[in-house]
PDB file of C-alpha atoms in Angstrom:
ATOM      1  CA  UNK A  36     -24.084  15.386 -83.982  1.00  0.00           C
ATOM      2  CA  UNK A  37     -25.601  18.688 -84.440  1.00  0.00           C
ATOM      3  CA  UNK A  38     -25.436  20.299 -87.890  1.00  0.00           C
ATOM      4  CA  UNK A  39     -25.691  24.020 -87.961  1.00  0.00           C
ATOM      5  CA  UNK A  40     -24.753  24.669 -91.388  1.00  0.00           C
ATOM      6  CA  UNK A  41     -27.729  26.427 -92.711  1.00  0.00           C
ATOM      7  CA  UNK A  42     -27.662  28.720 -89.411  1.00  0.00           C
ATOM      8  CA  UNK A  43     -25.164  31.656 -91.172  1.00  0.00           C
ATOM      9  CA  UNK A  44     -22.507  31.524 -93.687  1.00  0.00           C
ATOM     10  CA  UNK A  45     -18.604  29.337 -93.123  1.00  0.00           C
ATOM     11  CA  UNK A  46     -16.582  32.059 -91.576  1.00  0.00           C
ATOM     12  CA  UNK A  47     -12.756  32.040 -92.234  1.00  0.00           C
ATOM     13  CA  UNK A  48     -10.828  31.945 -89.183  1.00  0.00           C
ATOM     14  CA  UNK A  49      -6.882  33.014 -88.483  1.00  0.00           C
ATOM     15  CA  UNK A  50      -5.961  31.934 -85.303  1.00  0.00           C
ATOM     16  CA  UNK A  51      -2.839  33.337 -83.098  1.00  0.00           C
ATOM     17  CA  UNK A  52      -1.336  31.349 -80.372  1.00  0.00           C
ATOM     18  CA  UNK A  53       1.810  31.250 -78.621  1.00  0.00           C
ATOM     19  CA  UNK A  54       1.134  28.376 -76.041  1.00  0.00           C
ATOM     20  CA  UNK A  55      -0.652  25.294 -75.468  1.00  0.00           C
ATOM     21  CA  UNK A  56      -3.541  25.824 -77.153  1.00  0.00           C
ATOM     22  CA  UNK A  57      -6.599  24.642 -75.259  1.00  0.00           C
ATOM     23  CA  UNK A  58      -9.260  27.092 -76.303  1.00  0.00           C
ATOM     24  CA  UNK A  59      -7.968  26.253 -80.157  1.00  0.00           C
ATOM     25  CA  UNK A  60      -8.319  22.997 -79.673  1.00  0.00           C
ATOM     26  CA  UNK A  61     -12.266  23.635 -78.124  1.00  0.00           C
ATOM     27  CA  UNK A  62     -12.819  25.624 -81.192  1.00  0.00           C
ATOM     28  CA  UNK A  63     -11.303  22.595 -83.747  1.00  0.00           C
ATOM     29  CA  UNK A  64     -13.463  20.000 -82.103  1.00  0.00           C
ATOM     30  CA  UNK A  65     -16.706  22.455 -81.578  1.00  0.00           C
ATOM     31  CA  UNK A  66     -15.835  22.849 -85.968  1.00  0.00           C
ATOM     32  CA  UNK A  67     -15.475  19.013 -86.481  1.00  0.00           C
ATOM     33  CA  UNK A  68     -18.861  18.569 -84.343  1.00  0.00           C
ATOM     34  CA  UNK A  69     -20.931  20.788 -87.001  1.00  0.00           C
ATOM     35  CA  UNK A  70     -21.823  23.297 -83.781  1.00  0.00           C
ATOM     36  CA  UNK A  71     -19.693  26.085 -85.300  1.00  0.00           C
ATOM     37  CA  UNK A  72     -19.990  27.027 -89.095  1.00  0.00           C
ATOM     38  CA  UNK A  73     -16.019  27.671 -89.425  1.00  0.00           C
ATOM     39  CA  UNK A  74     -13.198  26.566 -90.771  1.00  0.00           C
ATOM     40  CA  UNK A  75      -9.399  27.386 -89.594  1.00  0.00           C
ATOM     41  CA  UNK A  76      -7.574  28.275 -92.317  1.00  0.00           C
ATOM     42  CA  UNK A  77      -3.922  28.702 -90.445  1.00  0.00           C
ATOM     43  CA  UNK A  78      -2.662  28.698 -86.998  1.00  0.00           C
ATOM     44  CA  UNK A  79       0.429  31.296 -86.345  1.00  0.00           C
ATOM     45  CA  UNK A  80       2.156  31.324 -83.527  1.00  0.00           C
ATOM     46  CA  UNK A  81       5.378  33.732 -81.920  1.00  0.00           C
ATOM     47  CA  UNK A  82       6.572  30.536 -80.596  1.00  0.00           C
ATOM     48  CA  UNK A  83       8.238  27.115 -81.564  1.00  0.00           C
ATOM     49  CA  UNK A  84       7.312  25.526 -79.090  1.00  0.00           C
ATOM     50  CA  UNK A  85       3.838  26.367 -78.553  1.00  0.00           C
ATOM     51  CA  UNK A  86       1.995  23.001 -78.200  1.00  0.00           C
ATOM     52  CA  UNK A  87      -0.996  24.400 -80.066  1.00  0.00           C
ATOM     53  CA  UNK A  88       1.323  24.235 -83.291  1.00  0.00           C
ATOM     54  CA  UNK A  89       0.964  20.072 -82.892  1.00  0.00           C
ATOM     55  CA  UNK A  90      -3.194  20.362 -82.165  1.00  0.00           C
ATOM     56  CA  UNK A  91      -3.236  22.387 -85.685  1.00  0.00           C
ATOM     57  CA  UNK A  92      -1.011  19.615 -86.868  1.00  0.00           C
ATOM     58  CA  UNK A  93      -3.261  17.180 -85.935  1.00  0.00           C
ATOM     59  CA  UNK A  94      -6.307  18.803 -87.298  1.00  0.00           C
ATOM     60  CA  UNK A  95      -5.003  18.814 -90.502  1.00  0.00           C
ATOM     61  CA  UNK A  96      -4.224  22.905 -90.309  1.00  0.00           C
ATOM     62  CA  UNK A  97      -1.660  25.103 -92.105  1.00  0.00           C
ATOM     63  CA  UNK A  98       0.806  26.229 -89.468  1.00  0.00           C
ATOM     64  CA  UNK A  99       3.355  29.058 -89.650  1.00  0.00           C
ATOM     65  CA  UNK A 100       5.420  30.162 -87.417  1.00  0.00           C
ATOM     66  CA  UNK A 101       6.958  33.472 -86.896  1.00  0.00           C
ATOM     67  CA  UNK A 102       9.595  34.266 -83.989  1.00  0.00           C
ATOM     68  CA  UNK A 103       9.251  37.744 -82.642  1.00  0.00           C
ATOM     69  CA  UNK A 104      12.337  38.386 -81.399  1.00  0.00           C
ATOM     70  CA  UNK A 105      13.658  39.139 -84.458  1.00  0.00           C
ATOM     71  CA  UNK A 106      12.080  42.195 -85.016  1.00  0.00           C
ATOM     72  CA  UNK A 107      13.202  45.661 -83.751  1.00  0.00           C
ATOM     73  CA  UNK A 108       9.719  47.010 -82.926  1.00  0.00           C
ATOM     74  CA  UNK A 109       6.016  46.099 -82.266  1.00  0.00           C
ATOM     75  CA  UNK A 110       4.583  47.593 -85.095  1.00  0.00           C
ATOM     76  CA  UNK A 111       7.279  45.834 -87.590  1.00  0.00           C
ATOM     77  CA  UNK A 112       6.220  42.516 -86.654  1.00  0.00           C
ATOM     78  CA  UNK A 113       2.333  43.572 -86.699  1.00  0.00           C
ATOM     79  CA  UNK A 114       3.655  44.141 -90.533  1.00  0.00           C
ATOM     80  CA  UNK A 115       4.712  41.002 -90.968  1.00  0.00           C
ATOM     81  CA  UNK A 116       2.390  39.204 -88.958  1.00  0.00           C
ATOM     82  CA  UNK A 117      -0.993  41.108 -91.227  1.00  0.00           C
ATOM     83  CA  UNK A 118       0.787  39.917 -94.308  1.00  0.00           C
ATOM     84  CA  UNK A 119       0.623  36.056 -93.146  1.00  0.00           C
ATOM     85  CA  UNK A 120      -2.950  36.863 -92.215  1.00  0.00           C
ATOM     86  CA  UNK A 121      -3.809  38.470 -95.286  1.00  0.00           C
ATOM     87  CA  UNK A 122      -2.768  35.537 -97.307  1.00  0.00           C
ATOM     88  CA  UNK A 123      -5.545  33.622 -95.951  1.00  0.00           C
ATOM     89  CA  UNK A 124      -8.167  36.438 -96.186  1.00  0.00           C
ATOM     90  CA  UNK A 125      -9.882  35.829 -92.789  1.00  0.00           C
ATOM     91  CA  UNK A 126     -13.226  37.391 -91.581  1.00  0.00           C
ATOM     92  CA  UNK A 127     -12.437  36.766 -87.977  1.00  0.00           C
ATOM     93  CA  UNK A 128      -8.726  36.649 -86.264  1.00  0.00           C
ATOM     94  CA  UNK A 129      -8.674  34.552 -83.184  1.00  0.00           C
ATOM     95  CA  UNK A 130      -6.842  35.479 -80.140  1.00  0.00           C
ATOM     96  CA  UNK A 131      -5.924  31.961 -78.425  1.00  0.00           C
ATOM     97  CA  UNK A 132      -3.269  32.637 -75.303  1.00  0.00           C
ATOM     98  CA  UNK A 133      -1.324  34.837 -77.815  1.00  0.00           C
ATOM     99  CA  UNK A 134       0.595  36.580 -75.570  1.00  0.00           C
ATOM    100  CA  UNK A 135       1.606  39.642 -76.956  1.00  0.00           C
ATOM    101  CA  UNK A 136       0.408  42.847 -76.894  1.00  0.00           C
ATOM    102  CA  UNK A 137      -1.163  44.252 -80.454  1.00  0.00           C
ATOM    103  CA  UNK A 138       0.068  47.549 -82.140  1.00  0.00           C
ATOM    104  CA  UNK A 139      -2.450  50.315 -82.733  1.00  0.00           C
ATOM    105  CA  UNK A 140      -1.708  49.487 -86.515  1.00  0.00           C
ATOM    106  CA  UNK A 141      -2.651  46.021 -86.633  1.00  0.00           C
ATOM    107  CA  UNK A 142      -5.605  46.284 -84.156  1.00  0.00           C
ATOM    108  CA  UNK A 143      -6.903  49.424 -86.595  1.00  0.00           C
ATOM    109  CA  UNK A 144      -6.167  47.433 -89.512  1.00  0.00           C
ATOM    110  CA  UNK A 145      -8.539  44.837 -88.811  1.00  0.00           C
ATOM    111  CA  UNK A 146     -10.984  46.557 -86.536  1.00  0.00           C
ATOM    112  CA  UNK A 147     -14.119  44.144 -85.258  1.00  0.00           C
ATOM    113  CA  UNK A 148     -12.732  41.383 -86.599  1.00  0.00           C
ATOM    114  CA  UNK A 149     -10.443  40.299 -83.823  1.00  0.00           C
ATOM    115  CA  UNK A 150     -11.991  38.418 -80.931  1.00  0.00           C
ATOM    116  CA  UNK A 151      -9.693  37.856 -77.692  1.00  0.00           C
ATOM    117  CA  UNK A 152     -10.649  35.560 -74.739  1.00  0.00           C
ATOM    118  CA  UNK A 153      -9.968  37.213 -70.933  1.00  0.00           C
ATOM    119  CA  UNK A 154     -10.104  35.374 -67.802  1.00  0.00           C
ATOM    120  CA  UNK A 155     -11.772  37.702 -66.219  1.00  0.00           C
ATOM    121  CA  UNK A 156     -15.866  39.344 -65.513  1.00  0.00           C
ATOM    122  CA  UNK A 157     -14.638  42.296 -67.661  1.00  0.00           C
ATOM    123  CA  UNK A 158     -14.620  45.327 -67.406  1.00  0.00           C
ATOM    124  CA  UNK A 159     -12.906  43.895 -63.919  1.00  0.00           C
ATOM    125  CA  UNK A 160      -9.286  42.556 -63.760  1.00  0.00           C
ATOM    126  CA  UNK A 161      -8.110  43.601 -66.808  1.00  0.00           C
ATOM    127  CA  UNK A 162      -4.821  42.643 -67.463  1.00  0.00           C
ATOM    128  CA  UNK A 163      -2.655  39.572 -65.675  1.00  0.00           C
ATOM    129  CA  UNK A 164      -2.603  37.641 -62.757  1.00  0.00           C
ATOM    130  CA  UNK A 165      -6.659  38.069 -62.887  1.00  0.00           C
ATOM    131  CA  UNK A 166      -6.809  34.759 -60.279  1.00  0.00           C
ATOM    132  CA  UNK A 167      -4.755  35.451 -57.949  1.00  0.00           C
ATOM    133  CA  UNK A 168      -6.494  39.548 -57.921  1.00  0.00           C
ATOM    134  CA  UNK A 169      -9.848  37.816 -57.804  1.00  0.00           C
ATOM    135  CA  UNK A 170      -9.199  35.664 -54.282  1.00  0.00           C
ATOM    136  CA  UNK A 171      -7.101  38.747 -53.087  1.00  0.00           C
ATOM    137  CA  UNK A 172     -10.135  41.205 -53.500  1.00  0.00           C
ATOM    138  CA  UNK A 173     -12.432  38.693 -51.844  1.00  0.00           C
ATOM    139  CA  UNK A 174     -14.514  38.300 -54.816  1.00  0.00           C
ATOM    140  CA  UNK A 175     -17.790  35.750 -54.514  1.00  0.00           C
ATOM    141  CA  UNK A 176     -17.683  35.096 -58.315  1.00  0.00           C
ATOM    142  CA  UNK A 177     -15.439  35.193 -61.521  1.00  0.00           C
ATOM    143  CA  UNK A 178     -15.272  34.086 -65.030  1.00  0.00           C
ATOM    144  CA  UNK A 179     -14.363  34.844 -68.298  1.00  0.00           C
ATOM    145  CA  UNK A 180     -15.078  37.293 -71.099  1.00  0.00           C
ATOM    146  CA  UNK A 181     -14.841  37.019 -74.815  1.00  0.00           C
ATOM    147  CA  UNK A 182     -14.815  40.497 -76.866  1.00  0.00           C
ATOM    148  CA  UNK A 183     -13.257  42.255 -79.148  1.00  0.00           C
ATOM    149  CA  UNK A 184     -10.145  44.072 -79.743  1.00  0.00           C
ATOM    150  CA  UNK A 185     -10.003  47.472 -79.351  1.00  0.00           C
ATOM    151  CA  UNK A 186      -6.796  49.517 -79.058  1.00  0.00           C
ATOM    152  CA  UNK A 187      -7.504  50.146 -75.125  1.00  0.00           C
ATOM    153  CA  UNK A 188      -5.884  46.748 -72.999  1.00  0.00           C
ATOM    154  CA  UNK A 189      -8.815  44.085 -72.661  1.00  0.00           C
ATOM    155  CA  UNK A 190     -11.300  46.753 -72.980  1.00  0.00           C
ATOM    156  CA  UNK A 191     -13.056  46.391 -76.195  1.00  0.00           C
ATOM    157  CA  UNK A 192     -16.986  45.336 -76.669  1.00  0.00           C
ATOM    158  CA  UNK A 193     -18.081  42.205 -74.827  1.00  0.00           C
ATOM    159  CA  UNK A 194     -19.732  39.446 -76.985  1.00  0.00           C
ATOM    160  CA  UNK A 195     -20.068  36.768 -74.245  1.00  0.00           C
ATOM    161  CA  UNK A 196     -18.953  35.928 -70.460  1.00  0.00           C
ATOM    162  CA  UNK A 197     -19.439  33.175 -68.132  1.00  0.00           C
ATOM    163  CA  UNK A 198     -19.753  33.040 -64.596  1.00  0.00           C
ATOM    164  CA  UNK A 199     -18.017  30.846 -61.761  1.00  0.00           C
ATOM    165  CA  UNK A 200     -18.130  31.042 -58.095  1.00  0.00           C
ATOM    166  CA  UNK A 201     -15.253  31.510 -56.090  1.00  0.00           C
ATOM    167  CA  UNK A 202     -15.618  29.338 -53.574  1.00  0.00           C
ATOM    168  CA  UNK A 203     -13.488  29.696 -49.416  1.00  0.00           C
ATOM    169  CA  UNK A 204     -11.646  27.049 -50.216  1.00  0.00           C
ATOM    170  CA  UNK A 205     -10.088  28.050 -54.172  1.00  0.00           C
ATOM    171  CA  UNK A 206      -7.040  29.060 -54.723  1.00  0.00           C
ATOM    172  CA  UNK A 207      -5.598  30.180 -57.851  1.00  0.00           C
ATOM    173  CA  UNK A 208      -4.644  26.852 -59.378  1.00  0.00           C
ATOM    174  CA  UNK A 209      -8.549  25.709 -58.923  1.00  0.00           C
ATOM    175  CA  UNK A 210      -9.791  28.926 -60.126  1.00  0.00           C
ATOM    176  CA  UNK A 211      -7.516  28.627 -63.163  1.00  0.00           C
ATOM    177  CA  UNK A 212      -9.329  25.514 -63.769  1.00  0.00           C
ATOM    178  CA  UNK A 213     -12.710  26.201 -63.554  1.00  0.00           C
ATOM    179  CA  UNK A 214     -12.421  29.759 -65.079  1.00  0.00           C
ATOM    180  CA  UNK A 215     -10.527  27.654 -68.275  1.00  0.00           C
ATOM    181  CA  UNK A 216     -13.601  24.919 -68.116  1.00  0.00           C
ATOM    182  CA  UNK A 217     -15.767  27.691 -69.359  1.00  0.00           C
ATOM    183  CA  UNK A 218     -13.344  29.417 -71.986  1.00  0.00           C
ATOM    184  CA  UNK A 219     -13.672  26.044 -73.661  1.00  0.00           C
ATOM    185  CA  UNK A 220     -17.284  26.394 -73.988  1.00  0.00           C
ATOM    186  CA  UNK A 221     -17.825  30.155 -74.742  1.00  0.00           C
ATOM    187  CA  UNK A 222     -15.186  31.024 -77.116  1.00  0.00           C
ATOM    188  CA  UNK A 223     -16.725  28.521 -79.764  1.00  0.00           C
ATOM    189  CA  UNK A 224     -20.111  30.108 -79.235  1.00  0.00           C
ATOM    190  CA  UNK A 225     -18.769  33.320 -79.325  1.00  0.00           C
ATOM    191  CA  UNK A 226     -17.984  32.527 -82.892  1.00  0.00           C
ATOM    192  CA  UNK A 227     -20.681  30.741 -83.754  1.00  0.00           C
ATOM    193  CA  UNK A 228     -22.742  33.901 -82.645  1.00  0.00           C
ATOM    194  CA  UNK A 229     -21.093  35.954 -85.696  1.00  0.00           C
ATOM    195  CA  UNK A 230     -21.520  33.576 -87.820  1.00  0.00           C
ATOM    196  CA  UNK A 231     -24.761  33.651 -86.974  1.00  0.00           C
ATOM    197  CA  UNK A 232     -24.459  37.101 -87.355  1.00  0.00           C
ATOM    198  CA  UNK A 233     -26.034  37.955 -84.521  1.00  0.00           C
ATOM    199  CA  UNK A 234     -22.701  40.419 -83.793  1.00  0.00           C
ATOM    200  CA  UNK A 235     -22.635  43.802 -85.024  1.00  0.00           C
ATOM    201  CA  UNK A 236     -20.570  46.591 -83.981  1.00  0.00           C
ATOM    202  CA  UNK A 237     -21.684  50.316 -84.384  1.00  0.00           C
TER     203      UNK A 237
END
């Protein structure tokens, strides 16, 4: 097992979901294997039942859970939302297949401290459907991006991307698969790289 705890300080981590949870569940075990100097302190999710809730479970992390629908507008259930994150006083908020789009408040609010994961080689295929886009353009290669949020859709800085052929014979199931193969891998050393603090915005 590799130790890095004397390679930057234990960042506090909020993580949103509102699915199954795969990339939090590379970050929990990259945490448990000493390779990321983090701790989780709470998993919230839009969703009841968003499988990621029972991987936080599992891991021994504080789960909350708070329904959108509810609400009348976007920014009223940023509100909301910020005040669950606030209560845990996080120095990085973790985008993790939350599917829903941010206000201009909340993004503001907490400005270079939210990272988001992309299936995509941004600043290319921004938005959904990226796989299917990628085959239909004729693309040679693909990936993912991690970077952080910025009010503009998928288009804030990029900390970290990885690459992945596309291959005559992919379609979007296979891509999906490969493209999520190395999500798992960079969004742990994305945040390992801040706490590292080898991020800075300006």
């Amino acid at each position: 097992m590799t130790n890095n705890r004397n390679q930057g300080k234990v960042l506090t981590l909020v993580v949103l979901i509102s699915g199954s949870g795969s990339n939090l569940q590379s970050i929990i075990d990259a945490i448990a294997a000493g390779t990321v100097n983090a701790r989780i302190a709470a998993v919230i999710s839009n969703r009841t039942d968003a499988y990621g809730l029972e991987r936080a479970a599992n891991a021994g992390i504080e789960t909350i859970v708070e329904p959108h629908q509810q609400y009348s507008d976007r920014k009223q259930y940023d509100q909301v939302l910020a005040r669950h994150v606030d209560s845990f006083s996080p120095e990085l908020i973790i985008l993790a297949g939350f599917m829903r789009i941010l206000s201009p408040w909340f993004v503001t609010r907490y400005s270079g401290k939210i990272l988001n994961i992309h299936p995509s080689l941004l600043p290319k295929y921004k938005g959904t459907n990226t796989h299917q886009r990628v085959i239909d353009a004729g693309e040679t290669e693909h990936g993912a991006s991690v970077h952080l949020v910025t009010e503009q859709l998928d288009g804030g800085p990029i900390v970290i991307q990885a690459r992945v052929p596309v291959e005559r014979d992919d379609d979007v199931e296979s891509l999906r698969k490969k493209v999520l193969e190395q999500e798992h891998l960079i969004y742990p050393e994305a945040i390992k790289l801040f706490a590292q603090g080898r991020v800075r915005t300006e």
